[in-house]
């Protein structure tokens, strides 16, 4: 300011100095050239005019000029102050802190304050809108993704089912073709069977006539066998009589022999006759026995013939009945064969039409299968697009989270509010852990929140067991471990501002997450850094 | 005379045979010994009929009683007779066998006829006084 002011003073006093020099130079020249009193008066008047001009210059020019310079310096200082406030506000804006950017604008003129405040609120509203829009987009994308995934899966199943149905229909068509061919063959066979049935009917009719003749012959044989049986019984009676006679003769011969024996020598001849008679009776008995034996065989044969004849008659009767039944059955069979042939022809015709229809259905099903397959492919692409849309919404959310706005949905703002509590609790680790636990309850999308001191050593941490479950914690999650080399800590320690990391895979859950870190305190009063790991599978809960 | 009774062949002296009859109806006698088949009517007189096989071999009667041999002394027409029930009366023949010693024994011995053993009986003991008086003693 002094360097700028020195030339101004020179320039401010240069005019009067030049006017003085010129007045003194003119007075000296006029004094030297004045010879008369009039010329002396002219010289005095010139000097007076010069003095008046100097006074007028001082009063009219120099003094307002000095006042203007002072006002200009004040204005310049005010301008500098306002520029610095604006720069500070813009610096906060550059770091995305739309809340802190409104603090320095108190030094700005009212219209500028109003403008910056409106711009800040508009930006905050825009960020909120973008945040909510990104969540809605993510939700919609998730719904679309799930729906399209389910539809793709269902379409794949439908495509598989259509393939199976197509195969079944083709098989049905082939089967229908085979049925048609078989039906045609069956019709031909039925026609031949009709002819065979006619031949069979004639044969059965002839068989019935033959069997009736056999039955008549059997009856005649049975009658003759009965006659023979009666004759045999007569012969038996005769044989019994002969046997009786032979036995009586035998006894008589014995008695005669006894009498002859009692007669001594005189009965010798009589004894011989008696013996001959006895022998004759014996032979008669033996002959009768032989005849009886033959007659037994003959009678047995007759009984066998009679029995066989009876059985034959019965069998002939049965055969006759069966033949008549067969005749009736053949007649029914012929009728059935006629109907079968007609039905087979109709089946052949119907199955031929069915095969044609099945072929058409199979072709249509193949087209449907192709369409469903294309739909499934399109739905998979739709799923991929929804996934990309979800990722895009997440990226937008991360971008919006790089801004701090006065909203419960702003992680930076939330953490900064909590750091104000933590700053007061510094040194009381139990109170810090309690506050961190409350933070976890407030923000269920956080996997873990922790606090490190200014040297980067962890002093307290709390894990969200609802997200992490009973998994074992990694070795880095321990009090006393140093996080001084972590980029988020270095960023916060360097800039004293909140920092957001890129997305990485969580060591706790394996899910994608990012860390947001905020300094506890400000400037030389910084007591540490609070870090929060945000689980991105639950980020829409923000 | 050769007869067959109970499956065995016996030889009776023809001099003791009066007659051979068939189909003689025999009426059993209550309380009689097994060898006494009963009483029959022959020639208007009662006739005791004995089972030959049971008589010769002991035991129960086994003959069919188709034929009855009426025994009796021919010299004594009025002498009581005894009937022997046999299965069959075969024939009258002469044999050279043991002679009747008249020792009171029914079985006199045996001889072989046509490769068959024939028991020779002395039927006179059946008509002895001892028999007639109280019956022939089995002992």
XYZ file of C-alpha atoms in Angstrom:
681
model
C 0.000 0.000 0.000
C 2.882 2.354 0.785
C 4.497 1.610 -2.514
C 1.247 2.418 -4.292
C 0.646 5.530 -2.224
C 4.056 7.247 -2.885
C 3.564 7.835 -6.615
C 0.011 9.021 -5.909
C 1.301 11.689 -3.527
C 3.864 12.758 -6.069
C 1.189 12.905 -8.713
C -1.160 14.726 -6.337
C 1.378 17.430 -5.476
C 2.994 17.699 -8.920
C 0.356 20.133 -10.216
C 0.691 22.734 -7.423
C 4.484 22.370 -7.506
C 4.553 22.945 -11.264
C 2.166 25.882 -10.885
C 4.392 27.368 -8.205
C 7.505 26.843 -10.290
C 5.852 28.436 -13.290
C 4.546 31.363 -11.204
C 7.975 31.944 -9.661
C 9.643 31.629 -13.038
C 7.164 34.043 -14.655
C 7.460 36.484 -11.695
C 11.268 36.393 -12.053
C 11.058 36.979 -15.794
C 8.434 39.718 -15.435
C 10.350 41.357 -12.553
C 13.385 41.420 -14.743
C 11.554 42.796 -17.687
C 9.282 45.286 -15.860
C 10.392 48.804 -16.318
C 7.393 50.738 -15.455
C 5.096 50.779 -12.431
C 2.339 49.531 -14.610
C 4.418 46.604 -15.504
C 5.237 46.247 -11.753
C 1.520 46.085 -11.067
C 1.203 43.567 -13.803
C 3.912 41.519 -12.165
C 2.209 41.714 -8.788
C -1.080 40.812 -10.411
C 0.552 37.844 -12.071
C 1.947 36.707 -8.748
C -1.456 37.165 -7.134
C -3.131 35.238 -9.857
C -0.554 32.523 -9.467
C -1.186 32.362 -5.706
C -4.933 32.354 -6.277
C -4.554 29.632 -8.822
C -2.495 27.609 -6.379
C -5.086 28.099 -3.656
C -7.890 27.232 -5.985
C -5.994 24.142 -7.097
C -5.418 23.000 -3.566
C -8.943 23.597 -2.519
C -10.666 22.475 -5.647
C -8.455 19.684 -6.848
C -5.952 18.461 -4.374
C -8.126 18.141 -1.335
C -10.954 16.218 -3.097
C -8.347 14.121 -4.693
C -6.846 13.132 -1.366
C -10.263 12.372 0.013
C -11.003 10.206 -2.990
C -7.764 8.330 -2.540
C -8.608 7.534 1.036
C -12.037 6.323 0.083
C -10.537 4.239 -2.659
C -8.169 2.552 -0.211
C -11.058 1.715 2.087
C -13.020 0.341 -0.767
C -10.058 -1.675 -1.882
C -9.662 -3.205 1.622
C -13.351 -4.039 1.722
C -13.058 -5.584 -1.709
C -10.121 -7.635 -0.626
C -12.010 -8.850 2.428
C -15.015 -9.769 0.367
C -12.842 -11.509 -2.171
C -11.232 -13.530 0.569
C -14.627 -14.500 1.982
C -15.838 -15.442 -1.456
C -12.673 -17.405 -2.047
C -13.132 -19.214 1.254
C -16.709 -19.956 0.387
C -15.724 -21.189 -3.034
C -12.953 -23.260 -1.452
C -15.554 -24.982 0.733
C -17.662 -25.433 -2.334
C -14.698 -26.911 -4.139
C -14.453 -29.522 -1.395
C -18.156 -30.157 -1.631
C -19.034 -28.715 1.762
C -22.216 -26.861 0.974
C -22.840 -26.313 4.672
C -19.472 -24.757 5.456
C -19.529 -22.603 2.349
C -22.273 -20.452 3.825
C -20.178 -19.492 6.866
C -17.717 -17.071 5.187
C -20.361 -15.209 3.186
C -21.311 -13.002 6.147
C -18.641 -10.548 4.976
C -20.179 -10.255 1.530
C -22.688 -7.661 0.540
C -26.257 -8.521 1.133
C -27.061 -9.305 -2.487
C -24.011 -11.499 -2.735
C -24.870 -13.218 0.529
C -28.310 -13.779 -0.788
C -26.982 -15.062 -4.077
C -24.402 -17.365 -2.576
C -26.895 -18.654 -0.029
C -29.464 -19.283 -2.722
C -26.831 -20.969 -4.868
C -25.779 -23.134 -1.896
C -29.354 -24.091 -1.110
C -30.054 -24.768 -4.741
C -26.991 -26.971 -4.967
C -27.942 -28.748 -1.756
C -31.465 -29.259 -3.038
C -30.040 -30.514 -6.287
C -27.760 -32.914 -4.449
C -30.635 -34.158 -2.352
C -32.710 -34.583 -5.431
C -29.878 -36.417 -7.140
C -29.371 -38.573 -4.059
C -33.007 -39.533 -3.782
C -33.197 -39.989 -7.521
C -30.174 -42.264 -7.479
C -31.771 -44.330 -4.707
C -35.016 -44.524 -6.611
C -33.141 -45.401 -9.754
C -31.191 -48.044 -7.850
C -34.386 -49.417 -6.316
C -36.104 -49.440 -9.667
C -33.032 -50.974 -11.266
C -32.917 -53.598 -8.538
C -36.582 -54.376 -9.050
C -36.069 -54.495 -12.789
C -32.997 -56.647 -12.317
C -34.776 -59.097 -10.049
C -37.860 -59.164 -12.221
C -35.930 -59.515 -15.438
C -33.721 -62.147 -13.844
C -36.772 -64.084 -12.724
C -38.351 -63.586 -16.116
C -35.132 -64.694 -17.802
C -35.013 -67.759 -15.610
C -38.687 -68.430 -16.247
C -38.153 -67.862 -19.957
C -35.247 -70.288 -19.932
C -37.440 -72.819 -18.168
C -40.199 -72.081 -20.636
C -37.773 -72.524 -23.495
C -36.653 -75.851 -22.031
C -40.275 -76.852 -21.494
C -41.132 -75.849 -25.049
C -38.197 -77.913 -26.284
C -39.512 -80.882 -24.318
C -43.054 -80.264 -25.547
C -41.723 -79.980 -29.084
C -39.875 -83.259 -28.701
C -42.997 -84.855 -27.222
C -45.116 -83.464 -30.042
C -42.661 -84.759 -32.623
C -42.717 -88.087 -30.883
C -46.507 -87.874 -30.887
C -46.431 -87.172 -34.603
C -44.151 -90.138 -35.205
C -46.362 -92.290 -32.999
C -49.429 -91.076 -34.858
C -47.727 -92.027 -38.121
C -46.934 -95.450 -36.756
C -50.490 -95.793 -35.480
C -51.796 -94.807 -38.898
C -49.571 -97.389 -40.564
C -50.511 -100.010 -37.998
C -54.183 -99.156 -38.367
C -53.937 -99.550 -42.121
C -52.204 -102.871 -41.664
C -54.822 -103.821 -39.107
C -57.576 -102.915 -41.574
C -55.991 -105.163 -44.192
C -55.548 -107.872 -41.632
C -59.150 -107.488 -40.527
C -60.281 -107.832 -44.148
C -58.291 -111.029 -44.465
C -59.664 -112.140 -41.126
C -63.193 -111.601 -42.438
C -62.474 -113.999 -45.268
C -60.870 -116.431 -42.841
C -63.870 -116.077 -40.562
C -66.169 -116.981 -43.457
C -64.057 -120.043 -44.153
C -63.995 -120.859 -40.447
C -67.760 -120.481 -40.196
C -68.246 -122.927 -43.046
C -65.782 -125.336 -41.448
C -67.512 -125.083 -38.104
C -70.863 -125.682 -39.763
C -69.480 -128.812 -41.416
C -67.950 -129.812 -38.096
C -71.341 -129.460 -36.418
C -72.904 -131.759 -38.987
C -70.026 -134.222 -38.535
C -70.273 -134.127 -34.788
C -74.005 -134.715 -34.918
C -73.342 -137.775 -37.088
C -70.714 -138.966 -34.644
C -73.129 -138.481 -31.793
C -75.681 -140.674 -33.642
C -73.055 -143.351 -34.201
C -72.086 -143.138 -30.565
C -75.690 -143.665 -29.519
C -75.928 -146.715 -31.752
C -72.686 -148.093 -30.325
C -73.927 -147.477 -26.794
C -77.159 -149.326 -27.546
C -75.219 -152.250 -28.957
C -72.877 -152.212 -25.981
C -75.884 -152.364 -23.676
C -77.147 -155.347 -25.657
C -73.769 -157.003 -25.365
C -73.764 -156.305 -21.639
C -77.159 -157.969 -21.287
C -75.936 -160.939 -23.301
C -72.852 -161.144 -21.113
C -74.982 -161.246 -17.999
C -76.954 -164.113 -19.573
C -73.728 -165.922 -20.293
C -72.626 -165.348 -16.686
C -75.816 -166.914 -15.464
C -75.262 -169.843 -17.808
C -71.712 -170.207 -16.609
C -72.881 -170.138 -13.023
C -75.303 -172.876 -13.863
C -72.622 -174.902 -15.608
C -70.294 -174.351 -12.669
C -72.987 -175.479 -10.328
C -73.555 -178.546 -12.435
C -69.837 -179.226 -12.611
C -69.504 -178.925 -8.852
C -72.455 -181.188 -8.293
C -70.975 -183.607 -10.785
C -67.676 -183.368 -8.979
C -69.351 -184.150 -5.705
C -71.285 -186.952 -7.263
C -68.096 -188.327 -8.747
C -66.425 -188.133 -5.377
C -69.291 -189.914 -3.712
C -69.234 -192.460 -6.446
C -65.531 -192.925 -5.938
C -66.128 -193.317 -2.228
C -68.765 -195.865 -2.881
C -66.479 -197.598 -5.301
C -63.733 -197.563 -2.741
C -66.028 -199.031 -0.157
C -66.944 -201.752 -2.620
C -63.393 -202.892 -2.673
C -62.207 -204.763 -5.703
C -65.712 -204.890 -7.095
C -65.865 -201.195 -7.343
C -62.701 -200.759 -9.328
C -64.395 -200.104 -12.639
C -66.914 -197.908 -11.033
C -64.095 -195.978 -9.424
C -62.513 -195.472 -12.799
C -65.790 -194.157 -14.201
C -66.238 -191.975 -11.162
C -62.748 -190.590 -11.592
C -63.380 -189.861 -15.233
C -66.616 -188.191 -14.328
C -64.779 -186.192 -11.694
C -62.109 -185.233 -14.182
C -64.788 -184.293 -16.710
C -66.393 -182.165 -14.091
C -63.015 -180.698 -13.275
C -62.339 -179.856 -16.889
C -65.822 -178.446 -17.183
C -65.101 -176.255 -14.195
C -61.740 -175.268 -15.663
C -63.391 -174.516 -19.015
C -66.050 -172.533 -17.289
C -63.342 -170.672 -15.417
C -61.561 -170.006 -18.705
C -64.775 -168.916 -20.355
C -65.541 -166.783 -17.322
C -62.110 -165.248 -17.572
C -62.587 -164.468 -21.227
C -66.064 -163.311 -20.504
C -64.677 -161.049 -17.766
C -62.316 -159.519 -20.284
C -65.138 -159.296 -22.798
C -67.413 -157.733 -20.244
C -64.682 -155.369 -19.215
C -64.167 -154.443 -22.847
C -67.890 -153.964 -23.280
C -68.024 -151.816 -20.164
C -65.051 -149.880 -21.499
C -66.801 -149.501 -24.833
C -69.963 -148.461 -23.091
C -68.084 -146.013 -20.907
C -66.051 -144.766 -23.866
C -69.211 -144.490 -25.883
C -70.909 -142.601 -23.093
C -67.896 -140.352 -22.739
C -67.704 -140.055 -26.502
C -71.371 -139.151 -26.649
C -70.852 -136.664 -23.877
C -67.757 -135.317 -25.612
C -69.626 -135.222 -28.900
C -72.380 -133.330 -27.145
C -69.834 -130.950 -25.688
C -68.118 -130.621 -29.053
C -71.472 -129.979 -30.616
C -72.269 -127.322 -28.059
C -68.815 -125.827 -28.445
C -69.064 -126.006 -32.198
C -72.351 -124.180 -32.082
C -70.828 -121.679 -29.675
C -67.857 -121.416 -32.006
C -70.231 -120.911 -34.906
C -71.970 -118.164 -33.000
C -68.624 -116.725 -31.883
C -67.298 -116.785 -35.416
C -70.404 -114.966 -36.557
C -69.857 -112.365 -33.854
C -66.139 -112.336 -34.676
C -66.900 -111.668 -38.291
C -69.177 -108.802 -37.306
C -66.506 -107.521 -34.930
C -63.859 -107.881 -37.629
C -65.996 -105.877 -39.987
C -66.393 -103.191 -37.362
C -62.677 -103.461 -36.531
C -61.702 -103.025 -40.156
C -63.957 -100.006 -40.414
C -62.605 -98.603 -37.132
C -59.026 -99.282 -38.218
C -59.612 -97.404 -41.450
C -61.121 -94.515 -39.493
C -58.246 -94.635 -37.000
C -55.740 -94.650 -39.817
C -57.422 -91.621 -41.356
C -57.711 -89.813 -38.007
C -54.156 -90.564 -36.957
C -52.925 -89.397 -40.357
C -54.676 -86.105 -39.765
C -53.329 -86.090 -36.220
C -49.811 -86.531 -37.527
C -50.248 -83.598 -39.874
C -51.625 -81.489 -37.038
C -48.814 -82.628 -34.721
C -46.222 -81.676 -37.317
C -47.772 -78.233 -37.564
C -47.890 -77.933 -33.775
C -44.252 -79.014 -33.547
C -43.241 -76.395 -36.121
C -45.199 -73.747 -34.221
C -43.631 -74.856 -30.948
C -40.166 -74.575 -32.465
C -40.971 -71.020 -33.489
C -42.352 -70.325 -30.006
C -39.207 -71.817 -28.504
C -37.054 -69.537 -30.643
C -39.131 -66.531 -29.597
C -38.903 -67.505 -25.938
C -35.176 -68.016 -26.288
C -34.843 -64.573 -27.817
C -36.970 -63.183 -25.000
C -34.723 -64.902 -22.486
C -31.644 -63.451 -24.167
C -33.248 -60.030 -24.199
C -34.172 -60.349 -20.540
C -30.610 -61.315 -19.697
C -29.412 -58.220 -21.492
C -32.120 -56.327 -19.648
C -30.739 -57.752 -16.397
C -27.244 -56.687 -17.333
C -28.513 -53.219 -18.179
C -30.330 -53.033 -14.859
C -27.138 -54.070 -13.121
C -25.237 -51.365 -14.922
C -28.000 -48.921 -14.046
C -27.670 -49.951 -10.409
C -23.928 -49.415 -10.556
C -24.496 -46.067 -12.208
C -26.941 -45.072 -9.484
C -24.355 -46.141 -6.926
C -21.724 -44.035 -8.646
C -24.080 -41.065 -8.621
C -24.744 -41.680 -4.958
C -21.026 -41.784 -4.266
C -20.640 -38.528 -6.181
C -23.406 -36.912 -4.204
C -21.930 -38.249 -0.985
C -18.752 -36.348 -1.812
C -20.854 -33.257 -1.090
C -21.826 -32.278 2.385
C -25.308 -30.914 2.616
C -27.476 -30.278 5.575
C -29.452 -33.476 5.295
C -29.724 -36.735 7.244
C -28.888 -38.470 3.967
C -25.482 -36.780 3.756
C -22.930 -39.083 5.307
C -20.371 -36.335 5.691
C -22.880 -34.164 7.461
C -23.956 -37.011 9.681
C -20.410 -37.915 10.610
C -19.469 -34.291 11.202
C -22.377 -33.933 13.565
C -21.231 -37.027 15.442
C -17.646 -35.795 15.504
C -18.830 -32.786 17.449
C -20.008 -35.199 20.166
C -16.846 -37.262 19.896
C -14.657 -34.196 20.261
C -16.190 -33.565 23.612
C -15.784 -37.217 24.594
C -12.134 -37.420 23.587
C -10.169 -39.395 26.178
C -13.181 -41.276 27.471
C -12.989 -44.450 25.376
C -16.116 -46.039 26.842
C -18.110 -42.922 26.018
C -16.588 -42.903 22.533
C -17.596 -46.536 21.966
C -21.072 -45.749 23.235
C -21.379 -42.874 20.815
C -20.081 -45.036 17.976
C -22.679 -47.687 18.900
C -25.403 -45.073 18.725
C -24.055 -44.033 15.343
C -24.339 -47.661 14.145
C -27.913 -47.853 15.380
C -28.691 -44.624 13.537
C -26.946 -45.756 10.359
C -27.649 -49.511 9.891
C -25.894 -49.506 6.520
C -22.485 -49.084 8.227
C -20.416 -52.236 8.728
C -18.005 -50.711 11.193
C -17.198 -47.302 12.663
C -13.924 -46.531 14.365
C -11.865 -43.683 15.725
C -8.134 -43.182 15.372
C -6.049 -40.545 17.109
C -4.000 -37.892 15.379
C -1.124 -40.323 14.895
C -3.377 -42.831 13.114
C -3.659 -45.397 15.955
C -7.081 -46.924 16.443
C -8.559 -46.038 19.809
C -12.072 -47.466 19.538
C -14.266 -49.351 17.085
C -17.723 -50.865 16.926
C -18.896 -53.594 14.506
C -22.428 -53.905 13.132
C -23.167 -57.553 13.951
C -26.445 -57.446 12.039
C -24.420 -57.073 8.859
C -21.217 -58.871 9.791
C -22.835 -61.665 11.735
C -20.568 -63.882 13.801
C -17.673 -63.718 11.369
C -14.247 -63.443 12.904
C -12.822 -59.938 12.685
C -9.657 -59.380 10.639
C -6.425 -58.589 12.417
C -6.525 -54.957 11.340
C -9.709 -54.391 13.350
C -8.043 -54.019 16.729
C -7.364 -51.220 19.143
C -3.737 -50.090 18.914
C -3.333 -50.898 15.217
C -1.953 -48.053 13.117
C -3.904 -46.662 10.190
C -1.434 -43.870 9.483
C -0.639 -45.297 6.050
C -4.259 -45.511 4.977
C -5.073 -43.015 2.228
C -8.227 -41.812 3.977
C -6.275 -40.958 7.124
C -3.558 -39.198 5.203
C -6.148 -37.222 3.227
C -7.948 -36.116 6.371
C -4.685 -35.366 8.218
C -3.417 -33.337 5.297
C -6.512 -31.340 4.379
C -8.372 -31.503 7.682
C -11.396 -32.339 5.621
C -13.608 -35.347 5.209
C -12.574 -37.931 2.619
C -14.326 -40.701 0.723
C -12.412 -43.744 -0.582
C -13.049 -45.617 -3.791
C -15.047 -48.831 -3.599
C -13.256 -51.918 -2.291
C -14.221 -55.378 -0.991
C -14.844 -55.473 2.729
C -12.640 -57.722 4.830
C -15.565 -58.212 7.188
C -18.363 -59.214 4.849
C -16.726 -59.535 1.460
C -19.345 -57.108 0.127
C -18.330 -53.988 -1.801
C -18.003 -50.964 0.444
C -16.320 -47.595 0.810
C -14.959 -45.649 3.734
C -15.827 -42.132 4.675
C -13.454 -40.402 7.103
C -14.027 -37.176 9.013
C -11.667 -35.223 11.280
C -12.710 -34.856 14.908
C -12.122 -31.217 15.758
C -10.549 -28.615 13.513
C -7.213 -27.024 13.041
C -4.893 -27.446 15.984
C -7.800 -28.781 18.017
C -8.048 -31.923 15.906
C -8.115 -34.940 18.250
C -8.526 -37.724 15.734
C -10.343 -39.116 12.757
C -13.585 -41.060 12.614
C -13.947 -43.638 9.869
C -17.120 -45.424 8.750
C -17.268 -48.391 6.348
C -20.441 -48.197 4.259
C -21.827 -51.527 3.012
C -22.926 -50.937 -0.551
C -25.428 -53.820 -0.580
C -27.393 -51.735 1.891
C -26.524 -48.337 0.581
C -30.068 -47.621 -0.514
C -30.957 -47.450 3.204
C -28.994 -44.211 3.314
C -59.725 -188.792 -0.033
C -57.810 -185.561 -0.507
C -59.466 -182.440 0.796
C -58.337 -178.836 1.236
C -59.131 -176.814 4.271
C -57.685 -173.480 5.431
C -55.141 -173.540 2.623
C -53.701 -176.942 3.609
C -54.243 -180.386 2.073
C -55.378 -183.323 4.113
C -55.827 -187.006 3.384
C -58.773 -188.809 4.953
C -59.353 -192.497 4.856
C -62.149 -193.127 2.332
C -63.514 -195.947 4.465
C -64.597 -193.368 7.041
C -66.386 -191.182 4.499
C -70.010 -191.778 4.045
C -70.834 -189.006 1.719
C -69.768 -185.643 0.411
C -72.377 -182.943 0.275
C -72.402 -179.286 -0.817
C -74.202 -176.357 0.670
C -75.083 -178.029 3.954
C -76.714 -175.414 6.195
C -74.998 -175.341 9.590
C -76.502 -173.823 12.689
C -74.009 -172.566 15.283
C -74.153 -173.935 18.805
C -73.859 -171.303 21.552
C -70.877 -171.815 23.841
C -69.316 -174.460 21.587
C -65.590 -174.712 21.013
C -64.220 -172.938 17.938
C -63.673 -176.147 15.983
C -67.420 -176.990 16.275
C -69.085 -174.971 13.593
C -72.538 -176.073 14.599
C -75.251 -178.545 13.839
C -76.705 -179.432 10.464
C -79.552 -181.567 9.318
C -78.473 -184.536 7.236
C -80.754 -187.368 6.297
C -83.313 -186.332 8.846
C -80.832 -186.441 11.683
C -78.703 -183.806 13.361
C -75.105 -183.772 12.289
C -72.257 -182.122 14.220
C -70.021 -180.245 11.805
C -66.347 -179.670 12.728
C -63.897 -177.354 11.067
C -61.174 -179.580 9.704
C -58.421 -177.002 9.740
C -59.248 -175.908 13.270
C -59.462 -179.514 14.280
C -56.062 -180.430 12.802
C -54.104 -177.253 13.389
C -55.976 -175.729 16.317
C -57.081 -172.136 16.488
C -60.230 -170.762 14.976
C -62.269 -172.028 12.060
C -60.841 -170.964 8.714
C -62.649 -173.108 6.158
C -65.292 -171.774 3.825
C -67.609 -174.696 4.582
C -68.518 -175.081 0.962
C -68.236 -178.780 1.188
C -68.995 -181.004 4.101
C -67.533 -184.453 4.362
C -69.833 -186.708 6.332
C -67.868 -189.255 8.297
C -69.271 -192.471 9.666
C -68.530 -196.169 9.852
C -70.025 -197.843 6.843
C -70.413 -201.014 8.749
C -72.637 -199.238 11.188
C -75.302 -197.505 9.204
C -77.003 -196.346 12.266
C -73.852 -195.152 13.883
C -73.685 -191.483 14.526
C -71.878 -189.436 11.898
C -69.649 -186.388 12.081
C -69.343 -183.680 9.463
C -66.040 -182.098 8.489
C -66.260 -178.715 6.862
C -63.627 -178.320 4.138
C -62.961 -175.863 1.355
C -62.923 -178.485 -1.361
C -63.035 -182.248 -1.747
C -60.384 -182.951 -4.343
C -60.401 -186.578 -5.295
C -60.208 -190.161 -4.103
C -56.863 -191.823 -4.645
C -54.643 -194.502 -3.253
C -51.432 -193.547 -1.467
C -48.703 -195.516 0.206
C -48.294 -193.642 3.438
C -48.282 -194.199 7.145
C -50.804 -196.740 8.352
C -53.234 -195.939 11.032
C -51.762 -197.454 14.224
C -54.997 -196.868 16.014
C -53.176 -194.958 18.670
C -55.964 -192.425 19.116
C -54.081 -189.594 17.424
C -55.845 -187.608 14.694
C -52.716 -186.656 12.731
C -50.816 -189.689 11.601
C -48.137 -188.078 9.548
C -47.512 -186.479 6.232
C -46.792 -187.431 2.676
C -45.966 -185.647 -0.530
C -48.506 -185.609 -3.358
C -47.730 -183.677 -6.533
C -45.000 -181.758 -4.663
C -47.453 -180.744 -1.978
C -47.353 -181.823 1.619
C -50.501 -183.602 2.610
C -51.363 -184.227 6.257
C -52.645 -187.733 6.838
C -55.499 -187.903 9.291
C -57.029 -190.807 11.167
C -60.684 -189.842 11.238
C -61.645 -192.967 13.097
C -60.710 -191.194 16.306
C -63.527 -188.780 15.645
C -65.947 -191.658 15.789
C -64.451 -193.470 18.801
C -66.400 -194.026 22.002
C -64.164 -191.647 23.875
C -65.133 -188.908 21.446
C -68.698 -189.839 21.549
C -68.675 -190.057 25.331
C -67.238 -186.668 26.202
C -65.547 -185.323 23.229
C -62.134 -185.675 21.932
C -59.550 -184.332 24.263
C -57.291 -181.733 22.832
C -54.601 -182.779 25.191
